[in-house]
Amino acid sequence: MLLAQVAQNNFRLRRSYIEIFNYTLEQYKESVAFPPATYDFETFLSKASPGQDVILHGYLGPRNDISKKLSFVRLQDPTMKHSIQIVSMSHNESFEKLRGLRPNSPVVIKGTVQAKKAKNPEMQKRDPWEISLDDIHLLNDFPHLQLRTSSELRDALQFRARVRNVCKEELEQNQPPFLEIETPLLFKSTPEGAREFLVPTRKRGLAYALPQSPQQYKQILMASGIPRYYQFARCFRDEDLRADRQPEFTQLDLEMSFATGEDVRRVVEGIIGRLWSTLMDTHAPKEPFRKLSYQDAMSRYGSDKPDTRFGMEIHQIENLLPVDLVNKISPLTDPIVEIFKLEASENDPDVTLRFISEFLDSPAGAPFNNNPDGGPGIFVYDAKKPLSGLQPFGFQAAEYVEDLLKPDHGDLIVIQARKSGPFAGGSTPIGDLRRALHSAAVESGLRPAPTGFDFLWVVDFPLFSPTTESEPGQGGAAGISSTHHPFTAPKTAADVDLLLTNPTQVVADHYDLVVNGVELGGGSRRIHDAAVQEFILRDVLQMPAERLSEFSHLLEALRAGCPPHAGLALGFDRLVAMMLGKESVRDVIAFPKTGKLGEDPMVKAPGLITQEALETYHLRLTEE
């Protein structure tokens, strides 16, 4: 009895499902045979006349129900650039069909053109026509797609396409022209610096790696007689996400044979100049862009990608400070102590004190308070107090600080200690604090927001840097890794000599393009000699033999008489975001990844691997 009831219920469910599916099929059959449009929108708007029967394709906008018998709706054309008003009245069969459709659904409408009535003559001139609806065909129902509902996102993608076209024109009109060449996405795992995405194969133990960049392929192209190469390259790095970082991204990648870094920089400046003069409502940046050495950038701004528009330069002062003040701000022995000034527009010490107190108590201030090398020393310049609020400095040091910084009433003065030693990495503690404080001051209204675009080249980086846990490097045993990648050439003959005696002192012929505190791209002159390249991999970085063998293809190409060459990769996503004033590259990418693991919320990737796929690719899951 129970089995019979279950079977009957299943039959009812199946019959209900079939009825629903049949209804869906009928809808689908209508959409397959939809009629062609009489005109595209631009042609229609130029040729429309009263009484004309038309068929148009597009997306429904929000509907405005004036009464029980009258509705208006805008029909947007497929490009989302044009729209026209549709009028539907209850005496028409299509009236109820229209009222049952959701906004943004794709439709075919049939109707009659009529003059639109408008109170304002100017509006009548701009939007003279409307269509009286005779029939409407739904092509697909619309749940939600952000790209269709957000004109800002669509505009960003259209702008991105224009940026790409301008870059392409500039490179292909160069003399000699650059040649666009696509390089493979299924590469091999080589220790270039970042973590890779691996693609397993059905051959046990073998896997491809998705390229971190086309670096090795383009160097092989240089050895193969291609004088100038470029491509819009898809790159992949298994890194945690940030506002300006995605696990897959696009680079405008280029390389030039018989070229120096200076040659590459001139080409890139030409690209930027053409983009700004063609697409931006501001003057093109003055060429050549100024240069700033890595040492100067780190010492003056505490960052290898400084925003130089707002001053707040850093100065080293530990030799002038009283010992007791140094001991109060840091537990370090013989630390370096640095100082900067934040100009407060209010000139009110109470306002400045309230601002810095709120900042240090906020989540943004927590990393600086919890610095194991000591938190920042904070002073508000107050002309009404003894030594203007700088008593802890002592008379002599306070006088020096006043001469150095020339503070005004209410300005903020910050000191910060760090370990003695050469600069390493991309920033210093006081550099991070400088940037965070300025952002907070702008947000609170204490400082005006900086404007304009300040392009500069940061040059003379160290060729090698200490290996850290967060930067795996190239897997060598030397305790150092290439600051950028192991194919970067030493800058001078003297630097080549230092490879034998003191590699950490070698200066790289590397250059980063920086604008407003954002690294837009980086490049270098490459090592074109196989013996030197092998020496750096084997003897300087001390790669094991099995890792060194993974570069055999590149070494073989260099041995084939490879000419000197140099190149650069521009972060294309960052470039477009910068031009549009967007904080995140996600705002200029179709289907960006989100979350710490880089999920695609649209298609729900990455997905779980089935047991069958695990067996096919000889994989096994381990316990976490």
Coordinates of C-alpha atoms in Angstrom, one line a residue:
M1 CA 0.0 0.0 0.0
L2 CA 2.8 2.4 1.0
L3 CA 4.8 1.5 -2.2
A4 CA 1.7 2.2 -4.3
Q5 CA 1.2 5.6 -2.7
V6 CA 4.9 6.6 -3.2
A7 CA 4.6 5.5 -6.8
Q8 CA 1.5 7.6 -7.3
N9 CA 3.2 10.7 -5.7
N10 CA 6.2 10.2 -8.0
F11 CA 3.9 10.0 -11.0
R12 CA 2.2 13.2 -10.0
L13 CA 5.6 14.9 -9.5
R14 CA 6.8 13.7 -12.9
R15 CA 3.7 14.7 -14.7
S16 CA 3.9 18.2 -13.1
Y17 CA 7.6 18.4 -14.1
I18 CA 6.7 17.4 -17.7
E19 CA 4.0 20.1 -17.9
I20 CA 6.4 22.7 -16.7
F21 CA 9.1 21.5 -19.1
N22 CA 6.6 21.5 -22.0
Y23 CA 5.7 25.1 -21.2
T24 CA 9.5 25.9 -21.2
L25 CA 9.9 24.1 -24.5
E26 CA 7.1 26.1 -26.1
Q27 CA 8.8 29.4 -24.9
Y28 CA 12.1 28.2 -26.3
K29 CA 10.6 27.3 -29.7
E30 CA 9.2 30.8 -29.9
S31 CA 12.7 32.3 -29.2
V32 CA 14.4 30.0 -31.8
A33 CA 12.2 31.4 -34.6
F34 CA 12.3 35.1 -33.5
P35 CA 11.9 37.6 -36.4
P36 CA 14.8 39.7 -37.6
A37 CA 14.9 43.4 -36.7
T38 CA 13.8 45.9 -39.3
Y39 CA 16.8 48.2 -38.3
D40 CA 19.5 48.5 -35.8
F41 CA 18.7 51.3 -33.4
E42 CA 21.1 53.9 -34.9
T43 CA 19.6 53.3 -38.4
F44 CA 16.1 53.3 -37.0
L45 CA 16.5 56.6 -35.2
S46 CA 17.8 58.3 -38.4
K47 CA 15.0 56.9 -40.6
A48 CA 12.0 56.7 -38.3
S49 CA 8.7 58.2 -39.5
P50 CA 5.1 58.3 -38.1
G51 CA 3.0 55.3 -38.9
Q52 CA 6.0 53.1 -39.8
D53 CA 5.8 49.4 -38.7
V54 CA 9.0 48.2 -37.1
I55 CA 10.6 45.2 -35.4
L56 CA 13.3 45.9 -32.8
H57 CA 15.5 43.7 -30.6
G58 CA 16.7 44.8 -27.2
Y59 CA 16.4 44.6 -23.4
L60 CA 13.4 45.8 -21.4
G61 CA 14.1 48.7 -19.0
P62 CA 12.1 49.3 -15.8
R63 CA 8.3 49.5 -16.5
N64 CA 6.3 52.6 -15.5
D65 CA 2.6 51.6 -15.0
I66 CA 0.7 54.9 -15.3
S67 CA -2.7 53.3 -14.8
K68 CA -4.5 49.9 -15.1
K69 CA -4.7 50.6 -18.8
L70 CA -1.4 52.3 -19.7
S71 CA 2.2 51.3 -19.3
F72 CA 5.5 52.8 -20.5
V73 CA 8.8 51.0 -20.7
R74 CA 12.2 51.9 -22.3
L75 CA 13.7 49.4 -24.7
Q76 CA 17.5 49.4 -24.7
D77 CA 19.3 48.3 -27.8
P78 CA 21.8 45.4 -27.7
T79 CA 24.8 47.7 -27.3
M80 CA 23.1 49.5 -24.3
K81 CA 23.9 52.8 -25.9
H82 CA 20.4 53.8 -27.2
S83 CA 16.9 53.4 -26.0
I84 CA 13.3 54.2 -27.1
Q85 CA 10.0 54.5 -25.3
I86 CA 7.5 51.7 -25.8
V87 CA 3.8 52.5 -25.1
S88 CA 1.3 49.7 -24.3
M89 CA -2.4 50.1 -23.7
S90 CA -4.9 47.6 -22.4
H91 CA -6.9 47.2 -25.6
N92 CA -3.8 45.6 -27.1
E93 CA -3.2 41.8 -26.6
S94 CA 0.4 42.4 -25.7
F95 CA -0.5 44.6 -22.7
E96 CA -0.7 41.7 -20.2
K97 CA 2.4 40.0 -21.8
L98 CA 4.4 43.1 -21.2
R99 CA 3.3 43.4 -17.6
G100 CA 4.3 39.8 -16.9
L101 CA 8.0 40.4 -18.0
R102 CA 10.9 41.3 -15.8
P103 CA 13.2 44.2 -16.5
N104 CA 16.4 43.5 -18.4
S105 CA 14.9 40.5 -20.2
P106 CA 15.8 40.2 -23.9
V107 CA 12.8 40.7 -26.2
V108 CA 11.6 41.3 -29.7
I109 CA 8.9 44.0 -30.0
K110 CA 6.7 44.8 -33.0
G111 CA 4.9 48.1 -33.1
T112 CA 4.1 51.3 -34.9
V113 CA 6.2 54.5 -34.8
Q114 CA 4.5 57.6 -33.5
A115 CA 5.7 61.1 -32.5
K116 CA 6.4 61.4 -28.8
K117 CA 4.6 64.1 -26.9
A118 CA 6.9 66.1 -24.6
K119 CA 6.3 69.4 -22.7
N120 CA 10.0 70.4 -23.2
P121 CA 10.9 71.2 -26.8
E122 CA 14.5 70.3 -26.1
M123 CA 13.5 66.8 -24.9
Q124 CA 11.2 66.4 -27.9
K125 CA 14.3 67.2 -30.1
R126 CA 16.5 64.7 -28.3
D127 CA 13.9 61.9 -28.1
P128 CA 11.3 62.5 -30.8
W129 CA 9.8 59.0 -31.3
E130 CA 8.0 56.3 -29.4
I131 CA 6.6 52.9 -30.4
S132 CA 3.0 51.8 -29.8
L133 CA 3.3 48.2 -28.9
D134 CA 1.5 45.6 -31.1
D135 CA 3.3 42.4 -29.9
I136 CA 6.2 41.3 -27.8
H137 CA 8.2 38.1 -27.8
L138 CA 10.2 37.1 -24.7
L139 CA 13.6 35.5 -25.8
N140 CA 14.7 34.6 -22.3
D141 CA 13.7 35.5 -18.7
F142 CA 16.1 37.6 -16.7
P143 CA 17.0 36.7 -13.1
H144 CA 20.1 39.0 -12.6
L145 CA 23.3 39.8 -14.4
Q146 CA 25.4 42.7 -13.0
L147 CA 26.9 43.5 -16.4
R148 CA 23.5 44.1 -17.9
T149 CA 22.2 46.2 -15.0
S150 CA 25.3 48.2 -14.3
S151 CA 26.2 50.7 -17.0
E152 CA 29.4 51.6 -15.1
L153 CA 30.7 48.1 -15.5
R154 CA 29.8 48.0 -19.2
D155 CA 31.4 51.4 -19.7
A156 CA 34.6 50.2 -18.0
L157 CA 34.8 47.1 -20.3
Q158 CA 34.2 49.3 -23.3
F159 CA 36.9 51.7 -22.2
R160 CA 39.3 48.8 -21.6
A161 CA 38.8 47.7 -25.2
R162 CA 39.6 51.2 -26.4
V163 CA 42.8 51.2 -24.3
R164 CA 43.8 48.0 -25.8
N165 CA 43.3 49.3 -29.3
V166 CA 45.3 52.5 -28.7
C167 CA 48.2 50.4 -27.3
K168 CA 48.1 48.1 -30.3
E169 CA 48.2 51.0 -32.7
E170 CA 51.1 52.7 -31.0
L171 CA 53.2 49.5 -31.0
E172 CA 52.4 48.5 -34.5
Q173 CA 53.1 52.0 -35.8
N174 CA 56.6 52.1 -34.2
Q175 CA 59.6 51.9 -36.5
P176 CA 60.4 49.1 -36.7
P177 CA 56.9 47.8 -35.7
F178 CA 56.2 45.4 -32.9
L179 CA 54.8 42.0 -33.9
E180 CA 52.0 40.5 -31.9
I181 CA 52.7 36.9 -31.1
E182 CA 50.7 34.6 -28.8
T183 CA 52.8 32.3 -26.6
P184 CA 51.5 29.0 -25.0
L185 CA 49.5 28.9 -21.8
L186 CA 50.4 25.3 -21.0
F187 CA 54.0 25.8 -19.9
K188 CA 56.2 23.9 -17.5
S189 CA 57.0 24.5 -13.8
T190 CA 60.1 26.7 -13.4
P191 CA 61.2 28.5 -10.2
E192 CA 60.7 32.1 -11.3
G193 CA 59.6 33.4 -7.9
A194 CA 55.8 33.2 -7.3
R195 CA 53.7 30.1 -6.7
E196 CA 52.3 28.4 -9.8
F197 CA 49.0 26.8 -10.8
L198 CA 49.7 23.3 -11.9
V199 CA 47.6 21.4 -14.6
P200 CA 47.8 17.6 -14.2
T201 CA 47.9 15.3 -17.2
R202 CA 46.7 11.7 -17.6
K203 CA 50.4 10.7 -17.8
R204 CA 51.3 9.7 -14.2
G205 CA 53.6 12.3 -12.5
L206 CA 53.5 14.9 -15.3
A207 CA 51.9 18.3 -15.2
Y208 CA 51.9 21.6 -17.0
A209 CA 52.1 24.9 -15.2
L210 CA 50.2 28.0 -16.2
P211 CA 52.7 30.8 -16.9
Q212 CA 53.5 33.5 -14.4
S213 CA 54.5 35.5 -17.4
P214 CA 55.7 34.8 -21.0
Q215 CA 59.2 35.8 -19.9
Q216 CA 61.1 32.7 -21.1
Y217 CA 59.1 32.3 -24.3
K218 CA 59.7 35.9 -25.3
Q219 CA 63.5 35.6 -24.6
I220 CA 63.5 32.6 -26.9
L221 CA 61.7 34.7 -29.5
M222 CA 64.6 37.2 -29.2
A223 CA 67.1 34.5 -29.8
S224 CA 65.0 33.3 -32.8
G225 CA 65.4 36.5 -34.7
I226 CA 62.1 38.3 -33.8
P227 CA 63.3 42.0 -33.4
R228 CA 60.2 43.3 -31.5
Y229 CA 57.4 41.4 -29.9
Y230 CA 54.3 42.2 -27.9
Q231 CA 51.1 40.5 -26.7
F232 CA 48.3 41.0 -24.3
A233 CA 49.3 38.0 -22.2
R234 CA 47.2 36.1 -19.7
C235 CA 49.3 35.4 -16.6
F236 CA 48.7 33.2 -13.5
R237 CA 50.0 33.4 -10.0
D238 CA 48.8 31.5 -7.0
E239 CA 48.8 34.4 -4.5
D240 CA 46.4 35.8 -2.0
L241 CA 44.0 38.4 -3.4
R242 CA 44.2 42.1 -2.8
A243 CA 42.4 45.1 -4.4
D244 CA 45.1 45.3 -7.1
R245 CA 45.8 41.6 -7.5
Q246 CA 44.0 38.7 -9.1
P247 CA 45.2 35.0 -9.6
E248 CA 44.8 35.5 -13.3
F249 CA 45.5 38.9 -14.9
T250 CA 46.5 40.5 -18.2
Q251 CA 49.9 42.1 -19.0
L252 CA 50.8 44.2 -22.0
D253 CA 54.1 42.3 -22.6
L254 CA 56.8 43.5 -24.9
E255 CA 60.5 42.8 -25.7
M256 CA 63.1 44.4 -28.0
S257 CA 66.3 42.9 -29.4
F258 CA 69.5 45.0 -29.7
A259 CA 68.0 47.3 -27.0
T260 CA 68.7 48.8 -23.7
G261 CA 66.5 49.7 -20.8
E262 CA 66.4 53.3 -22.0
D263 CA 65.1 52.1 -25.4
V264 CA 62.2 50.2 -23.7
R265 CA 61.4 53.2 -21.4
R266 CA 61.0 55.5 -24.4
V267 CA 58.6 53.1 -26.1
V268 CA 56.5 52.8 -22.9
E269 CA 56.4 56.5 -22.4
G270 CA 55.1 56.8 -26.0
I271 CA 52.3 54.3 -25.1
I272 CA 51.4 56.3 -22.0
G273 CA 51.5 59.6 -23.9
R274 CA 49.3 58.3 -26.6
L275 CA 46.8 56.9 -24.2
W276 CA 46.5 60.1 -22.2
S277 CA 46.3 62.3 -25.2
T278 CA 43.7 60.1 -26.9
L279 CA 41.4 58.9 -24.0
M280 CA 42.0 61.2 -21.0
D281 CA 40.6 64.6 -20.2
T282 CA 44.0 65.8 -19.0
H283 CA 47.4 66.7 -20.5
A284 CA 49.7 63.9 -21.5
P285 CA 52.5 63.4 -18.9
K286 CA 55.7 65.2 -19.8
E287 CA 58.4 63.0 -21.3
P288 CA 60.9 61.7 -20.4
F289 CA 59.5 60.6 -17.0
R290 CA 61.8 61.4 -14.1
K291 CA 63.9 58.7 -12.5
L292 CA 64.2 57.8 -8.8
S293 CA 66.7 55.2 -7.5
Y294 CA 65.5 52.4 -5.3
Q295 CA 67.7 53.8 -2.5
D296 CA 66.2 57.3 -2.8
A297 CA 62.7 56.0 -3.0
M298 CA 63.1 53.9 0.1
S299 CA 65.0 56.5 2.1
R300 CA 62.8 59.5 1.2
Y301 CA 59.3 57.8 0.9
G302 CA 59.8 54.4 2.6
S303 CA 58.4 52.6 -0.5
D304 CA 59.7 51.3 -3.8
K305 CA 56.5 52.6 -5.4
P306 CA 56.1 56.0 -3.8
D307 CA 53.2 58.4 -4.3
T308 CA 55.3 61.6 -4.5
R309 CA 52.4 64.0 -5.0
F310 CA 51.9 64.8 -1.3
G311 CA 55.4 65.3 0.1
M312 CA 55.8 64.0 3.6
E313 CA 59.4 63.1 2.9
I314 CA 61.3 61.0 5.4
H315 CA 64.5 61.9 7.1
Q316 CA 67.0 59.9 9.2
I317 CA 67.7 61.4 12.6
E318 CA 68.9 58.8 15.1
N319 CA 72.2 60.5 15.7
L320 CA 70.5 63.6 17.0
L321 CA 68.0 62.1 19.4
P322 CA 68.5 61.6 23.2
V323 CA 69.2 58.0 24.1
D324 CA 66.2 57.9 26.5
L325 CA 63.8 58.9 23.7
V326 CA 65.2 56.2 21.4
N327 CA 64.8 53.7 24.2
K328 CA 61.2 54.7 24.8
I329 CA 60.1 54.1 21.2
S330 CA 62.1 50.9 20.4
P331 CA 63.6 47.9 22.1
L332 CA 66.2 47.6 19.3
T333 CA 69.9 48.2 19.9
D334 CA 71.3 51.0 17.7
P335 CA 68.2 51.3 15.5
I336 CA 67.7 53.6 12.6
V337 CA 65.2 56.3 13.5
E338 CA 63.3 58.2 10.8
I339 CA 60.9 61.2 10.9
F340 CA 58.3 62.9 8.7
K341 CA 55.7 65.7 9.0
L342 CA 52.1 65.6 8.1
E343 CA 50.8 69.1 7.4
A344 CA 47.4 69.6 8.9
S345 CA 45.1 72.0 7.0
E346 CA 43.2 73.0 10.2
N347 CA 46.3 74.4 12.0
D348 CA 44.6 73.3 15.2
P349 CA 46.6 71.0 17.6
D350 CA 43.4 69.7 19.2
V351 CA 42.0 68.6 15.8
T352 CA 45.3 66.9 14.9
L353 CA 45.5 65.2 18.3
R354 CA 41.9 63.9 17.9
F355 CA 42.7 62.7 14.4
I356 CA 45.9 60.7 15.4
S357 CA 44.2 59.2 18.5
E358 CA 41.3 57.9 16.4
F359 CA 43.7 56.6 13.8
L360 CA 45.9 54.7 16.3
D361 CA 42.7 53.2 18.0
S362 CA 41.3 52.0 14.6
P363 CA 42.0 48.7 12.8
A364 CA 44.2 50.7 10.3
G365 CA 46.5 51.8 13.2
A366 CA 46.8 48.4 14.9
P367 CA 49.7 47.1 12.8
F368 CA 51.8 50.1 13.7
N369 CA 50.9 49.9 17.5
N370 CA 51.9 46.2 17.5
N371 CA 55.2 46.6 15.6
P372 CA 57.7 44.4 17.6
D373 CA 60.4 46.9 16.8
G374 CA 58.4 49.6 18.6
G375 CA 55.4 51.8 17.8
P376 CA 55.6 55.3 16.3
G377 CA 56.5 58.3 18.4
I378 CA 53.8 60.9 17.9
F379 CA 54.1 64.7 18.4
V380 CA 51.7 67.5 17.6
Y381 CA 53.5 70.8 16.9
D382 CA 51.9 73.4 19.3
A383 CA 53.5 76.9 19.3
K384 CA 51.8 77.6 22.7
K385 CA 53.7 74.9 24.5
P386 CA 57.4 74.7 25.7
L387 CA 59.6 73.8 22.7
S388 CA 56.4 73.8 20.7
G389 CA 55.5 70.3 22.0
L390 CA 58.9 68.8 21.2
Q391 CA 60.2 68.6 24.8
P392 CA 61.2 64.9 24.5
F393 CA 63.6 65.7 21.7
G394 CA 65.6 68.1 24.0
F395 CA 66.6 71.6 23.0
Q396 CA 69.2 70.9 20.4
A397 CA 67.3 68.1 18.6
A398 CA 64.0 70.1 18.7
E399 CA 65.8 73.0 17.1
Y400 CA 67.2 70.7 14.3
V401 CA 63.7 69.2 13.7
E402 CA 62.2 72.6 13.4
D403 CA 64.9 73.6 10.8
L404 CA 64.5 70.3 9.0
L405 CA 60.7 70.1 8.8
K406 CA 59.6 73.7 9.2
P407 CA 56.4 72.6 10.9
D408 CA 53.3 74.9 11.4
H409 CA 51.0 75.2 14.3
G410 CA 48.9 71.9 14.4
D411 CA 51.2 69.8 12.2
L412 CA 51.8 66.2 13.1
I413 CA 55.4 64.9 13.5
V414 CA 56.1 61.2 13.5
I415 CA 59.2 59.2 14.3
Q416 CA 59.7 55.4 13.8
A417 CA 62.6 53.0 14.5
R418 CA 63.7 50.1 12.4
K419 CA 66.6 47.6 12.4
S420 CA 69.9 48.9 11.1
G421 CA 70.9 47.5 7.7
P422 CA 70.4 48.0 4.0
F423 CA 66.9 48.3 2.5
A424 CA 65.2 45.1 1.5
G425 CA 61.7 44.5 0.2
G426 CA 59.2 47.0 -1.0
S427 CA 58.7 49.3 2.0
T428 CA 59.8 50.3 5.5
P429 CA 57.6 50.6 8.6
I430 CA 57.6 54.4 8.4
G431 CA 56.9 54.2 4.7
D432 CA 53.8 52.1 5.4
L433 CA 52.8 54.5 8.2
R434 CA 53.3 57.5 5.9
R435 CA 50.9 56.1 3.3
A436 CA 48.3 54.9 5.9
L437 CA 48.3 58.3 7.7
H438 CA 47.9 60.3 4.5
S439 CA 45.0 58.2 3.4
A440 CA 43.3 58.6 6.8
A441 CA 44.0 62.3 6.8
V442 CA 42.4 62.7 3.3
E443 CA 39.4 60.6 4.4
S444 CA 38.9 62.7 7.6
G445 CA 39.3 66.0 5.7
L446 CA 42.5 66.9 7.5
R447 CA 44.3 66.9 4.1
P448 CA 43.1 67.5 0.6
A449 CA 43.1 64.6 -1.8
P450 CA 46.1 64.7 -4.2
T451 CA 45.2 65.1 -7.9
G452 CA 46.9 64.4 -11.2
F453 CA 49.1 61.7 -12.5
D454 CA 52.8 61.6 -11.4
F455 CA 54.7 59.1 -13.5
L456 CA 58.2 58.1 -12.6
W457 CA 60.7 55.3 -13.1
V458 CA 62.2 53.6 -10.1
V459 CA 65.6 52.2 -11.1
D460 CA 68.8 50.7 -9.6
F461 CA 67.1 47.9 -7.6
P462 CA 69.3 45.3 -5.9
L463 CA 69.7 42.3 -8.1
F464 CA 69.3 39.9 -5.2
S465 CA 67.3 40.1 -1.9
P466 CA 67.2 37.9 1.2
T467 CA 64.8 35.0 0.9
T468 CA 61.7 35.2 3.1
E469 CA 58.9 32.8 4.0
S470 CA 56.3 34.8 2.0
E471 CA 58.5 35.0 -1.1
P472 CA 59.7 31.5 -2.0
G473 CA 62.2 32.8 -4.6
Q474 CA 63.9 30.3 -6.9
G475 CA 64.4 27.5 -4.4
G476 CA 68.2 27.9 -4.1
A477 CA 70.3 27.3 -1.0
A478 CA 72.1 30.6 -0.9
G479 CA 69.6 32.4 1.3
I480 CA 69.0 35.0 -1.4
S481 CA 66.7 35.2 -4.4
S482 CA 66.4 37.3 -7.4
T483 CA 64.6 40.5 -6.5
H484 CA 62.4 40.3 -9.6
H485 CA 63.3 37.2 -11.7
P486 CA 66.6 35.4 -12.3
F487 CA 66.9 36.6 -15.9
T488 CA 67.6 40.3 -15.0
A489 CA 71.1 41.5 -16.0
P490 CA 73.6 43.3 -13.7
K491 CA 73.6 47.0 -14.6
T492 CA 77.3 47.7 -15.1
A493 CA 80.6 45.9 -15.6
A494 CA 81.5 46.7 -12.0
D495 CA 78.2 44.9 -11.0
V496 CA 79.3 41.9 -13.0
D497 CA 82.5 41.7 -11.0
L498 CA 80.5 41.8 -7.8
L499 CA 78.7 38.6 -8.7
L500 CA 82.0 36.8 -7.8
T501 CA 82.6 38.6 -4.5
N502 CA 79.5 40.2 -3.0
P503 CA 76.2 39.4 -4.9
T504 CA 74.0 41.3 -2.5
Q505 CA 75.7 44.5 -3.6
V506 CA 75.0 44.0 -7.3
V507 CA 72.7 46.6 -8.9
A508 CA 70.1 45.3 -11.4
D509 CA 69.4 46.9 -14.7
H510 CA 65.7 46.8 -13.7
Y511 CA 63.1 49.6 -13.9
D512 CA 59.6 49.9 -12.5
L513 CA 57.0 52.3 -13.9
V514 CA 55.2 53.9 -10.9
V515 CA 52.3 56.4 -10.9
N516 CA 50.6 57.8 -7.8
G517 CA 51.9 55.0 -5.5
V518 CA 51.0 52.2 -7.9
E519 CA 53.4 50.0 -9.8
L520 CA 52.0 49.9 -13.3
G521 CA 54.8 47.7 -14.8
G522 CA 58.3 46.5 -14.5
G523 CA 61.0 45.4 -16.9
S524 CA 64.7 44.9 -17.3
R525 CA 67.6 44.3 -19.6
R526 CA 68.0 40.5 -19.7
I527 CA 71.0 38.2 -19.4
H528 CA 71.7 37.2 -23.0
D529 CA 74.8 35.1 -22.3
A530 CA 74.2 31.4 -21.4
A531 CA 77.3 31.1 -19.3
V532 CA 76.4 34.1 -17.1
Q533 CA 72.8 32.9 -16.8
E534 CA 73.9 29.5 -15.7
F535 CA 76.5 30.9 -13.3
I536 CA 73.7 33.0 -11.6
L537 CA 71.3 30.0 -11.3
R538 CA 73.9 27.5 -10.2
D539 CA 76.6 29.4 -8.3
V540 CA 74.9 32.6 -7.0
L541 CA 71.4 31.3 -6.2
Q542 CA 72.8 27.8 -5.6
M543 CA 69.9 26.0 -7.3
P544 CA 70.0 22.2 -7.1
A545 CA 70.9 20.4 -10.4
E546 CA 67.3 19.2 -10.9
R547 CA 65.9 22.7 -10.7
L548 CA 68.7 24.1 -12.9
S549 CA 67.8 21.5 -15.6
E550 CA 64.3 23.0 -15.8
F551 CA 65.9 26.0 -17.6
S552 CA 67.8 24.0 -20.2
H553 CA 65.5 25.2 -23.0
L554 CA 66.3 28.8 -22.2
L555 CA 70.1 28.2 -21.8
E556 CA 70.0 26.4 -25.2
A557 CA 68.4 29.4 -26.8
L558 CA 70.9 31.8 -25.3
R559 CA 73.8 29.7 -26.6
A560 CA 72.4 30.1 -30.1
G561 CA 73.9 33.6 -30.4
C562 CA 71.1 35.5 -28.6
P563 CA 71.4 39.3 -29.1
P564 CA 71.2 41.7 -26.1
H565 CA 67.5 42.4 -25.4
A566 CA 65.3 44.2 -22.9
G567 CA 61.6 44.4 -22.2
L568 CA 58.8 45.2 -19.9
A569 CA 55.3 44.1 -18.8
L570 CA 52.6 46.6 -18.1
G571 CA 49.8 45.5 -15.7
F572 CA 47.0 46.1 -18.1
D573 CA 44.2 45.7 -15.5
R574 CA 45.9 48.2 -13.2
L575 CA 46.5 50.6 -16.1
V576 CA 42.8 50.6 -17.0
A577 CA 41.8 50.9 -13.3
M578 CA 44.2 53.9 -12.9
M579 CA 42.9 55.7 -15.9
L580 CA 39.3 55.3 -14.7
G581 CA 40.1 56.2 -11.1
K582 CA 39.0 52.8 -9.8
E583 CA 40.4 51.5 -6.5
S584 CA 40.3 47.9 -7.5
V585 CA 41.1 46.0 -10.7
R586 CA 37.9 44.0 -10.1
D587 CA 36.0 47.0 -11.4
V588 CA 37.6 46.7 -14.9
I589 CA 37.5 43.0 -15.3
A590 CA 34.7 40.8 -16.6
F591 CA 34.0 38.0 -14.0
P592 CA 36.7 38.9 -11.5
K593 CA 37.8 36.5 -8.7
T594 CA 36.9 37.3 -5.1
G595 CA 37.7 36.0 -1.6
K596 CA 41.0 34.7 -0.3
L597 CA 41.0 31.6 -2.5
G598 CA 40.1 33.4 -5.7
E599 CA 36.5 32.2 -6.2
D600 CA 34.5 32.9 -9.3
P601 CA 31.0 33.6 -7.8
M602 CA 29.4 33.4 -11.2
V603 CA 30.3 29.8 -12.1
K604 CA 31.2 28.7 -8.6
A605 CA 34.9 28.0 -9.4
P606 CA 37.1 26.4 -8.2
G607 CA 34.9 23.3 -7.9
L608 CA 35.3 20.0 -6.2
I609 CA 37.2 17.3 -8.0
T610 CA 35.3 14.1 -8.6
Q611 CA 36.8 10.7 -7.6
E612 CA 36.8 9.7 -11.3
A613 CA 38.9 12.8 -12.2
L614 CA 41.3 12.2 -9.3
E615 CA 41.9 8.7 -10.6
T616 CA 42.2 9.8 -14.2
Y617 CA 45.0 12.3 -13.3
H618 CA 46.7 10.0 -10.7
L619 CA 45.8 12.4 -7.8
R620 CA 45.0 11.6 -4.2
L621 CA 43.6 13.9 -1.5
T622 CA 45.5 14.1 1.7
E623 CA 44.2 15.0 5.2
E624 CA 44.5 18.7 6.1

